[in-house]
Amino acid sequence: MKTNATLAALMLAATAVLSGCATGPSYQSQQYYPANQPESAMYGTVDSIQIVQGGGQTSGAGAVVGGIAGALLGNTIGSGSGRTAATVAGAVAGGVVGNQVEGRKQQAQAYQISVRLDNGEYRTVVQDNANDLRPGNRVRVVDGRVYRY
């Protein structure tokens, strides 16, 4: 029973430590809008589109899942205090590997779209796809996303 309590405490501590590494999404729109107040549509023309790489930032979920899996695998090795050490080492190694795997998945392409609005202002929006957008297209910008008009 003492081993199970130790294992549970170690997994809880590893989860707390590794979840502190969580960061935001890899890319976001550069325009921020209140969640409950949608921005009215703005109209303009696509000036340029550039492909950019996502930042590879992680949410921490990969680290948590990897840490738990590593702790479970480490717990199956050894006996007594060796099992405890293997559990801790497995949790740490699993957390590191899980975070790296998640980071690789986050490095997706994004599109930086520069729009010259009808009022003369410029807006730059980063979004996950450009669909059928091309420089020179008439577009509308709604809630930080660009749509062909």
CSV table of C-alpha atoms in Angstrom, one decimal:
chain,number,residue,atom,x,y,z
A,1,MET,CA,0.0,0.0,0.0
A,2,LYS,CA,2.9,2.3,0.8
A,3,THR,CA,4.3,1.8,-2.7
A,4,ASN,CA,1.0,2.8,-4.3
A,5,ALA,CA,0.8,6.0,-2.1
A,6,THR,CA,4.4,6.9,-3.1
A,7,LEU,CA,3.7,6.3,-6.7
A,8,ALA,CA,0.6,8.4,-6.6
A,9,ALA,CA,2.5,11.2,-4.8
A,10,LEU,CA,5.3,11.1,-7.3
A,11,MET,CA,3.0,11.2,-10.3
A,12,LEU,CA,1.1,14.1,-8.8
A,13,ALA,CA,4.3,16.0,-8.2
A,14,ALA,CA,5.6,15.3,-11.7
A,15,THR,CA,2.3,16.4,-13.2
A,16,ALA,CA,2.4,19.6,-11.3
A,17,VAL,CA,6.0,20.4,-12.2
A,18,LEU,CA,5.6,19.5,-15.9
A,19,SER,CA,2.4,21.3,-16.3
A,20,GLY,CA,4.2,24.5,-15.3
A,21,CYS,CA,6.0,24.3,-18.6
A,22,ALA,CA,2.7,24.9,-20.6
A,23,THR,CA,2.6,27.7,-23.1
A,24,GLY,CA,0.1,29.0,-25.5
A,25,PRO,CA,-0.7,28.0,-29.1
A,26,SER,CA,2.1,28.1,-31.7
A,27,TYR,CA,0.6,30.9,-33.6
A,28,GLN,CA,-2.3,33.3,-33.2
A,29,SER,CA,-3.9,36.1,-35.0
A,30,GLN,CA,-2.1,39.4,-34.3
A,31,GLN,CA,-5.5,41.1,-33.8
A,32,TYR,CA,-7.2,40.5,-30.5
A,33,TYR,CA,-10.9,40.8,-30.0
A,34,PRO,CA,-13.1,40.4,-26.9
A,35,ALA,CA,-14.7,36.9,-26.9
A,36,ASN,CA,-18.2,38.2,-26.4
A,37,GLN,CA,-18.1,41.1,-28.9
A,38,PRO,CA,-17.4,40.1,-32.5
A,39,GLU,CA,-15.5,42.7,-34.6
A,40,SER,CA,-17.5,44.1,-37.5
A,41,ALA,CA,-16.1,43.2,-40.9
A,42,MET,CA,-13.4,45.3,-42.5
A,43,TYR,CA,-12.8,45.2,-46.3
A,44,GLY,CA,-9.6,45.4,-48.2
A,45,THR,CA,-7.2,43.9,-50.7
A,46,VAL,CA,-4.6,41.2,-50.0
A,47,ASP,CA,-1.2,42.9,-50.2
A,48,SER,CA,1.0,39.8,-49.6
A,49,ILE,CA,1.0,36.2,-48.2
A,50,GLN,CA,4.0,34.6,-46.6
A,51,ILE,CA,4.4,31.1,-45.2
A,52,VAL,CA,5.7,31.1,-41.7
A,53,GLN,CA,6.5,28.2,-39.3
A,54,GLY,CA,4.7,27.8,-36.1
A,55,GLY,CA,6.7,28.4,-32.9
A,56,GLY,CA,6.6,24.8,-31.8
A,57,GLN,CA,5.3,25.8,-28.4
A,58,THR,CA,3.5,23.2,-26.4
A,59,SER,CA,0.4,23.1,-24.2
A,60,GLY,CA,2.0,20.7,-21.6
A,61,ALA,CA,-0.4,17.9,-22.4
A,62,GLY,CA,2.3,15.9,-24.1
A,63,ALA,CA,4.6,16.3,-21.1
A,64,VAL,CA,1.8,15.2,-18.7
A,65,VAL,CA,0.8,12.2,-20.7
A,66,GLY,CA,4.5,11.2,-21.3
A,67,GLY,CA,5.2,11.6,-17.6
A,68,ILE,CA,2.4,9.4,-16.5
A,69,ALA,CA,3.3,6.7,-19.1
A,70,GLY,CA,7.0,6.9,-18.1
A,71,ALA,CA,6.1,6.6,-14.4
A,72,LEU,CA,3.9,3.5,-15.1
A,73,LEU,CA,6.7,1.9,-17.1
A,74,GLY,CA,9.3,2.8,-14.5
A,75,ASN,CA,7.2,1.3,-11.8
A,76,THR,CA,7.3,-2.1,-13.5
A,77,ILE,CA,11.1,-2.2,-13.1
A,78,GLY,CA,12.9,-3.2,-10.0
A,79,SER,CA,11.7,-3.6,-6.4
A,80,GLY,CA,11.8,-1.6,-3.2
A,81,SER,CA,13.6,1.7,-3.4
A,82,GLY,CA,14.9,0.8,-6.9
A,83,ARG,CA,11.3,0.8,-8.1
A,84,THR,CA,10.7,4.2,-6.6
A,85,ALA,CA,13.8,5.6,-8.4
A,86,ALA,CA,12.8,3.9,-11.6
A,87,THR,CA,9.3,5.4,-11.3
A,88,VAL,CA,10.7,8.9,-10.8
A,89,ALA,CA,13.2,8.6,-13.7
A,90,GLY,CA,10.5,7.2,-15.9
A,91,ALA,CA,8.2,10.1,-15.1
A,92,VAL,CA,10.9,12.7,-15.9
A,93,ALA,CA,12.1,11.0,-19.1
A,94,GLY,CA,8.5,10.4,-20.3
A,95,GLY,CA,7.6,14.0,-19.6
A,96,VAL,CA,10.6,15.3,-21.6
A,97,VAL,CA,9.9,12.9,-24.6
A,98,GLY,CA,6.2,13.7,-24.5
A,99,ASN,CA,6.9,17.5,-24.6
A,100,GLN,CA,9.2,17.1,-27.5
A,101,VAL,CA,6.8,15.0,-29.5
A,102,GLU,CA,4.0,17.5,-29.0
A,103,GLY,CA,6.4,20.4,-29.9
A,104,ARG,CA,7.2,18.7,-33.3
A,105,LYS,CA,3.5,18.4,-34.0
A,106,GLN,CA,3.0,22.1,-33.3
A,107,GLN,CA,5.5,23.2,-35.9
A,108,ALA,CA,3.0,23.4,-38.6
A,109,GLN,CA,2.9,26.0,-41.4
A,110,ALA,CA,0.9,29.1,-41.0
A,111,TYR,CA,0.2,32.0,-43.4
A,112,GLN,CA,0.9,35.6,-42.6
A,113,ILE,CA,-1.5,37.6,-44.7
A,114,SER,CA,-1.1,41.4,-45.1
A,115,VAL,CA,-4.2,43.2,-46.0
A,116,ARG,CA,-4.5,46.9,-47.1
A,117,LEU,CA,-7.9,48.0,-45.9
A,118,ASP,CA,-10.2,50.3,-47.8
A,119,ASN,CA,-9.6,53.0,-45.2
A,120,GLY,CA,-5.8,52.9,-45.9
A,121,GLU,CA,-4.7,51.0,-42.8
A,122,TYR,CA,-2.8,47.7,-43.0
A,123,ARG,CA,-3.7,44.6,-41.0
A,124,THR,CA,-1.5,41.5,-40.7
A,125,VAL,CA,-3.3,38.3,-39.8
A,126,VAL,CA,-1.6,34.9,-39.2
A,127,GLN,CA,-3.9,31.9,-39.8
A,128,ASP,CA,-3.6,28.2,-40.4
A,129,ASN,CA,-4.6,28.3,-44.1
A,130,ALA,CA,-4.8,30.7,-47.0
A,131,ASN,CA,-7.5,28.7,-48.8
A,132,ASP,CA,-7.9,30.3,-52.2
A,133,LEU,CA,-6.4,33.7,-51.2
A,134,ARG,CA,-3.9,35.4,-53.6
A,135,PRO,CA,-2.3,38.9,-53.6
A,136,GLY,CA,-4.8,41.3,-55.2
A,137,ASN,CA,-7.9,39.5,-54.0
A,138,ARG,CA,-10.7,41.5,-52.4
A,139,VAL,CA,-11.2,40.2,-48.8
A,140,ARG,CA,-12.9,40.9,-45.6
A,141,VAL,CA,-11.4,40.6,-42.2
A,142,VAL,CA,-13.7,39.3,-39.5
A,143,ASP,CA,-12.6,38.4,-36.0
A,144,GLY,CA,-9.0,38.2,-36.9
A,145,ARG,CA,-9.5,35.9,-40.0
A,146,VAL,CA,-9.3,36.8,-43.7
A,147,TYR,CA,-12.0,35.6,-46.1
A,148,ARG,CA,-12.3,36.1,-49.8
A,149,TYR,CA,-15.0,38.5,-50.7
